[in-house]
mmCIF file of C-alpha atoms in Angstrom:
data_model
loop_
_atom_site.group_PDB
_atom_site.id
_atom_site.type_symbol
_atom_site.label_atom_id
_atom_site.label_comp_id
_atom_site.label_asym_id
_atom_site.label_seq_id
_atom_site.Cartn_x
_atom_site.Cartn_y
_atom_site.Cartn_z
ATOM 1 C CA ASP A 84 226.751 113.307 -26.533
ATOM 2 C CA ALA A 85 229.078 111.755 -24.028
ATOM 3 C CA GLY A 86 232.761 112.291 -24.546
ATOM 4 C CA VAL A 87 235.491 109.755 -23.907
ATOM 5 C CA THR A 88 234.963 108.153 -20.495
ATOM 6 C CA GLN A 89 237.659 106.555 -18.407
ATOM 7 C CA SER A 90 237.569 104.552 -15.224
ATOM 8 C CA PRO A 91 238.598 104.646 -12.509
ATOM 9 C CA THR A 92 239.474 108.343 -12.100
ATOM 10 C CA HIS A 93 242.066 107.672 -9.419
ATOM 11 C CA LEU A 94 243.939 104.554 -8.395
ATOM 12 C CA ILE A 95 246.610 103.798 -5.776
ATOM 13 C CA LYS A 96 248.713 100.676 -6.147
ATOM 14 C CA THR A 97 251.935 99.305 -4.690
ATOM 15 C CA ARG A 98 255.045 98.202 -6.517
ATOM 16 C CA GLY A 99 254.747 94.808 -8.176
ATOM 17 C CA GLN A 100 250.985 94.882 -8.508
ATOM 18 C CA HIS A 101 249.095 94.991 -11.772
ATOM 19 C CA VAL A 102 246.396 97.383 -12.897
ATOM 20 C CA THR A 103 243.649 97.524 -15.518
ATOM 21 C CA LEU A 104 242.388 100.848 -16.842
ATOM 22 C CA ARG A 105 239.237 101.179 -18.900
ATOM 23 C CA CYS A 106 238.082 103.469 -21.687
ATOM 24 C CA SER A 107 234.838 104.012 -23.584
ATOM 25 C CA PRO A 108 235.226 106.035 -26.797
ATOM 26 C CA ILE A 109 232.876 108.640 -28.172
ATOM 27 C CA SER A 110 229.884 106.980 -29.792
ATOM 28 C CA GLY A 111 230.700 106.151 -33.416
ATOM 29 C CA HIS A 112 234.467 106.281 -32.893
ATOM 30 C CA LYS A 113 236.247 103.076 -33.806
ATOM 31 C CA SER A 114 239.802 103.907 -32.865
ATOM 32 C CA VAL A 115 241.261 104.231 -29.353
ATOM 33 C CA SER A 116 244.740 105.359 -28.328
ATOM 34 C CA TRP A 117 246.455 105.347 -24.949
ATOM 35 C CA TYR A 118 248.933 107.928 -23.657
ATOM 36 C CA GLN A 119 250.958 108.372 -20.496
ATOM 37 C CA GLN A 120 251.394 111.890 -19.107
ATOM 38 C CA VAL A 121 253.949 112.556 -16.396
ATOM 39 C CA LEU A 122 253.613 115.802 -14.461
ATOM 40 C CA GLY A 123 255.070 118.734 -16.379
ATOM 41 C CA GLN A 124 255.364 116.824 -19.674
ATOM 42 C CA GLY A 125 253.255 116.257 -22.736
ATOM 43 C CA PRO A 126 251.433 112.945 -23.268
ATOM 44 C CA GLN A 127 253.558 110.039 -24.511
ATOM 45 C CA PHE A 128 252.030 107.512 -26.925
ATOM 46 C CA ILE A 129 251.576 103.952 -25.692
ATOM 47 C CA PHE A 130 249.190 102.159 -28.114
ATOM 48 C CA GLN A 131 246.619 102.695 -30.815
ATOM 49 C CA TYR A 132 243.863 100.232 -31.702
ATOM 50 C CA TYR A 133 241.430 100.192 -34.603
ATOM 51 C CA GLU A 134 238.737 97.583 -35.103
ATOM 52 C CA LYS A 135 240.379 95.455 -32.362
ATOM 53 C CA GLU A 136 243.736 95.422 -34.140
ATOM 54 C CA GLU A 137 246.885 97.075 -32.774
ATOM 55 C CA ARG A 138 248.025 99.768 -35.195
ATOM 56 C CA GLY A 139 250.920 101.231 -33.283
ATOM 57 C CA ARG A 140 253.005 100.815 -30.152
ATOM 58 C CA GLY A 141 255.197 103.387 -28.448
ATOM 59 C CA ASN A 142 258.486 102.884 -26.603
ATOM 60 C CA PHE A 143 257.070 101.193 -23.531
ATOM 61 C CA PRO A 144 258.107 97.857 -22.024
ATOM 62 C CA ASP A 145 256.180 94.602 -22.482
ATOM 63 C CA ARG A 146 254.662 95.119 -19.043
ATOM 64 C CA PHE A 147 252.203 97.368 -20.868
ATOM 65 C CA SER A 148 249.480 95.707 -22.922
ATOM 66 C CA ALA A 149 246.100 96.667 -24.246
ATOM 67 C CA ARG A 150 243.153 95.355 -26.151
ATOM 68 C CA GLN A 151 240.008 96.630 -27.848
ATOM 69 C CA PHE A 152 236.631 94.973 -27.582
ATOM 70 C CA PRO A 153 233.888 94.525 -30.259
ATOM 71 C CA ASN A 154 232.009 97.552 -28.846
ATOM 72 C CA TYR A 155 235.254 99.589 -29.385
ATOM 73 C CA SER A 156 235.934 100.068 -25.665
ATOM 74 C CA SER A 157 239.441 99.364 -24.554
ATOM 75 C CA GLU A 158 241.551 98.243 -21.607
ATOM 76 C CA LEU A 159 245.154 99.101 -20.748
ATOM 77 C CA ASN A 160 246.951 96.624 -18.517
ATOM 78 C CA VAL A 161 250.193 97.263 -16.692
ATOM 79 C CA ASN A 162 251.993 94.422 -14.859
ATOM 80 C CA ALA A 163 254.739 94.514 -12.230
ATOM 81 C CA LEU A 164 254.149 98.179 -11.438
ATOM 82 C CA LEU A 165 257.165 100.410 -10.793
ATOM 83 C CA LEU A 166 257.297 103.761 -9.009
ATOM 84 C CA GLY A 167 258.002 105.377 -12.392
ATOM 85 C CA ASP A 168 254.597 104.214 -13.692
ATOM 86 C CA SER A 169 252.937 106.902 -11.591
ATOM 87 C CA ALA A 170 251.255 109.202 -14.103
ATOM 88 C CA LEU A 171 248.018 110.339 -15.690
ATOM 89 C CA TYR A 172 246.869 107.725 -18.239
ATOM 90 C CA LEU A 173 244.852 109.220 -21.051
ATOM 91 C CA CYS A 174 242.594 107.546 -23.544
ATOM 92 C CA ALA A 175 241.748 109.250 -26.856
ATOM 93 C CA SER A 176 239.311 108.250 -29.582
ATOM 94 C CA SER A 177 238.803 109.108 -33.215
ATOM 95 C CA GLN A 178 236.377 107.992 -35.879
ATOM 96 C CA GLN A 179 238.647 105.986 -38.193
ATOM 97 C CA GLY A 180 242.029 106.406 -36.633
ATOM 98 C CA ASP A 181 243.198 108.210 -39.772
ATOM 99 C CA VAL A 182 246.467 110.040 -39.436
ATOM 100 C CA ALA A 183 244.862 113.405 -40.263
ATOM 101 C CA GLU A 184 241.984 113.087 -37.791
ATOM 102 C CA PRO A 185 242.085 114.855 -34.405
ATOM 103 C CA GLN A 186 241.979 112.644 -31.346
ATOM 104 C CA HIS A 187 239.577 113.464 -28.504
ATOM 105 C CA PHE A 188 240.752 112.776 -24.990
ATOM 106 C CA GLY A 189 239.113 111.677 -21.803
ATOM 107 C CA ASP A 190 240.041 113.152 -18.408
ATOM 108 C CA GLY A 191 242.329 110.232 -17.629
ATOM 109 C CA THR A 192 243.068 107.882 -14.763
ATOM 110 C CA ARG A 193 245.499 109.203 -12.165
ATOM 111 C CA LEU A 194 247.668 106.234 -11.129
ATOM 112 C CA SER A 195 249.832 106.532 -8.015
ATOM 113 C CA ILE A 196 252.354 103.818 -7.135
ATOM 114 C CA LEU A 197 253.513 103.584 -3.485
ATOM 115 C CA GLU B 37 261.900 110.601 -34.756
ATOM 116 C CA ASP B 38 259.297 113.332 -34.518
ATOM 117 C CA GLN B 39 260.274 116.232 -32.244
ATOM 118 C CA VAL B 40 258.151 119.077 -30.883
ATOM 119 C CA THR B 41 259.502 121.979 -28.854
ATOM 120 C CA GLN B 42 257.227 124.560 -27.269
ATOM 121 C CA SER B 43 258.244 127.963 -25.958
ATOM 122 C CA PRO B 44 258.039 129.654 -23.586
ATOM 123 C CA GLU B 45 257.432 127.087 -20.832
ATOM 124 C CA ALA B 46 255.293 129.568 -18.922
ATOM 125 C CA LEU B 47 253.625 132.855 -19.778
ATOM 126 C CA ARG B 48 252.046 135.304 -17.388
ATOM 127 C CA LEU B 49 249.755 137.879 -19.011
ATOM 128 C CA GLN B 50 247.606 140.726 -17.787
ATOM 129 C CA GLU B 51 243.999 140.554 -18.959
ATOM 130 C CA GLY B 52 243.855 142.125 -22.430
ATOM 131 C CA GLU B 53 247.585 141.705 -23.102
ATOM 132 C CA SER B 54 247.927 139.812 -26.372
ATOM 133 C CA SER B 55 250.785 137.322 -26.925
ATOM 134 C CA SER B 56 251.941 134.324 -28.946
ATOM 135 C CA LEU B 57 253.034 130.791 -28.157
ATOM 136 C CA ASN B 58 255.544 128.949 -30.352
ATOM 137 C CA CYS B 59 255.657 125.332 -31.439
ATOM 138 C CA SER B 60 258.704 124.189 -33.439
ATOM 139 C CA TYR B 61 258.587 120.754 -34.968
ATOM 140 C CA THR B 62 260.577 118.189 -36.904
ATOM 141 C CA VAL B 63 258.523 115.467 -38.590
ATOM 142 C CA SER B 64 258.752 113.251 -41.651
ATOM 143 C CA GLY B 65 255.873 114.172 -43.901
ATOM 144 C CA LEU B 66 253.576 116.321 -41.748
ATOM 145 C CA ARG B 67 250.055 115.017 -41.862
ATOM 146 C CA GLY B 68 248.667 117.360 -39.244
ATOM 147 C CA LEU B 69 249.638 119.747 -36.483
ATOM 148 C CA PHE B 70 247.209 119.833 -33.561
ATOM 149 C CA TRP B 71 246.671 122.333 -30.724
ATOM 150 C CA TYR B 72 245.076 121.282 -27.458
ATOM 151 C CA ARG B 73 244.163 123.072 -24.262
ATOM 152 C CA GLN B 74 244.576 121.259 -20.953
ATOM 153 C CA ASP B 75 243.120 122.454 -17.649
ATOM 154 C CA PRO B 76 244.505 121.099 -14.329
ATOM 155 C CA GLY B 77 243.248 117.612 -13.583
ATOM 156 C CA LYS B 78 241.610 117.288 -17.012
ATOM 157 C CA GLY B 79 242.438 115.682 -20.331
ATOM 158 C CA PRO B 80 243.558 117.726 -23.362
ATOM 159 C CA GLU B 81 240.720 119.489 -25.159
ATOM 160 C CA PHE B 82 241.014 119.688 -28.946
ATOM 161 C CA LEU B 83 241.304 123.208 -30.396
ATOM 162 C CA PHE B 84 242.636 123.153 -33.975
ATOM 163 C CA THR B 85 244.154 121.051 -36.722
ATOM 164 C CA LEU B 86 246.466 122.628 -39.314
ATOM 165 C CA TYR B 87 247.473 120.609 -42.369
ATOM 166 C CA SER B 88 249.697 122.753 -44.550
ATOM 167 C CA ALA B 89 251.996 125.770 -44.424
ATOM 168 C CA GLY B 90 250.097 129.036 -44.698
ATOM 169 C CA GLU B 91 246.948 127.660 -43.109
ATOM 170 C CA GLU B 92 245.252 129.623 -40.300
ATOM 171 C CA LYS B 93 242.409 128.702 -37.920
ATOM 172 C CA GLU B 94 240.525 130.887 -35.436
ATOM 173 C CA LYS B 95 238.318 130.278 -32.465
ATOM 174 C CA GLU B 96 237.207 133.101 -30.228
ATOM 175 C CA ARG B 97 240.401 134.820 -28.940
ATOM 176 C CA LEU B 98 242.704 132.125 -30.335
ATOM 177 C CA LYS B 99 244.315 132.004 -33.757
ATOM 178 C CA ALA B 100 246.689 129.279 -34.951
ATOM 179 C CA THR B 101 249.098 129.607 -37.871
ATOM 180 C CA LEU B 102 251.481 127.158 -39.542
ATOM 181 C CA THR B 103 254.772 127.395 -41.434
ATOM 182 C CA LYS B 104 257.007 124.577 -42.628
ATOM 183 C CA LYS B 105 258.925 124.504 -39.358
ATOM 184 C CA GLU B 106 256.712 126.020 -36.693
ATOM 185 C CA SER B 107 253.247 126.966 -35.553
ATOM 186 C CA PHE B 108 252.075 129.908 -33.532
ATOM 187 C CA LEU B 109 249.108 130.193 -31.248
ATOM 188 C CA HIS B 110 248.092 133.832 -30.898
ATOM 189 C CA ILE B 111 245.972 134.843 -27.945
ATOM 190 C CA THR B 112 244.229 138.163 -28.503
ATOM 191 C CA ALA B 113 242.985 140.192 -25.528
ATOM 192 C CA PRO B 114 243.077 137.208 -23.197
ATOM 193 C CA LYS B 115 240.709 136.749 -20.268
ATOM 194 C CA PRO B 116 241.363 134.853 -17.015
ATOM 195 C CA GLU B 117 239.383 131.895 -18.371
ATOM 196 C CA ASP B 118 242.088 131.466 -21.065
ATOM 197 C CA SER B 119 244.482 130.324 -18.319
ATOM 198 C CA ALA B 120 245.536 126.759 -19.143
ATOM 199 C CA THR B 121 248.365 124.696 -20.548
ATOM 200 C CA TYR B 122 248.413 124.731 -24.327
ATOM 201 C CA LEU B 123 249.830 121.627 -25.990
ATOM 202 C CA CYS B 124 251.075 121.249 -29.563
ATOM 203 C CA ALA B 125 251.288 117.831 -31.278
ATOM 204 C CA VAL B 126 252.253 116.550 -34.720
ATOM 205 C CA ARG B 127 251.501 113.464 -36.796
ATOM 206 C CA GLY B 128 253.801 112.293 -39.578
ATOM 207 C CA SER B 129 253.149 110.167 -42.644
ATOM 208 C CA ASN B 130 251.813 106.681 -41.848
ATOM 209 C CA ASP B 131 252.264 107.440 -38.195
ATOM 210 C CA TYR B 132 249.210 106.977 -36.034
ATOM 211 C CA LYS B 133 250.618 108.465 -32.869
ATOM 212 C CA LEU B 134 250.544 112.070 -31.781
ATOM 213 C CA SER B 135 253.949 113.452 -30.702
ATOM 214 C CA PHE B 136 253.454 116.177 -28.114
ATOM 215 C CA GLY B 137 255.533 119.074 -26.881
ATOM 216 C CA ALA B 138 255.794 119.739 -23.139
ATOM 217 C CA GLY B 139 253.299 122.600 -23.345
ATOM 218 C CA THR B 140 253.134 126.292 -22.472
ATOM 219 C CA THR B 141 251.329 127.182 -19.242
ATOM 220 C CA VAL B 142 249.474 130.472 -19.655
ATOM 221 C CA THR B 143 248.270 132.431 -16.634
ATOM 222 C CA VAL B 144 246.059 135.473 -17.260
ATOM 223 C CA ARG B 145 245.608 137.886 -14.342
ATOM 224 C CA ALA B 146 242.532 140.070 -14.054
#
């Protein structure tokens, strides 16, 4: 079975632009979460969605937004990009989004801001 | 706010030299402690979930244990393919996010 898939794998943008990252969860998984990982640090939580509803939001500015589609795939949007947004953006999925469930990660989108 | 601290930051081992990684945590109502392995350029790969103090889980050369304040990941007789960054994360009550530590980077020399 396919794992979590993310696209694109790499992306280069300039300051002020916007970007859309995409994620397809593991088949049968209904919950998707987004994380930002800066080099040398652990992933930081951005959003969690379950059945198209936002369940949680981390300490990120309103420039970050996301949504989940009826097929459970998800998009992360970032507007007005800053140099500090350069990072690996990870998507994770789980079956029900229950607090005790493990989350399974994709290999991420490497975003570089020039 | 949930806090996770991992030590050491880096660990260099000779093949066959067993060692342990530490994960200290502060969380309101632990619902799960998770260990992941991350290879360069890849996403974290799930290893274990521990739910309560005293619980232990094993997978090949890895064994994870949990107390009320910390977790240990023991690597027994490591091989070069065990080289990776090991991440620890916690989830608290009614909290859907994972809170991660910064990781321990393990390098195993042949």
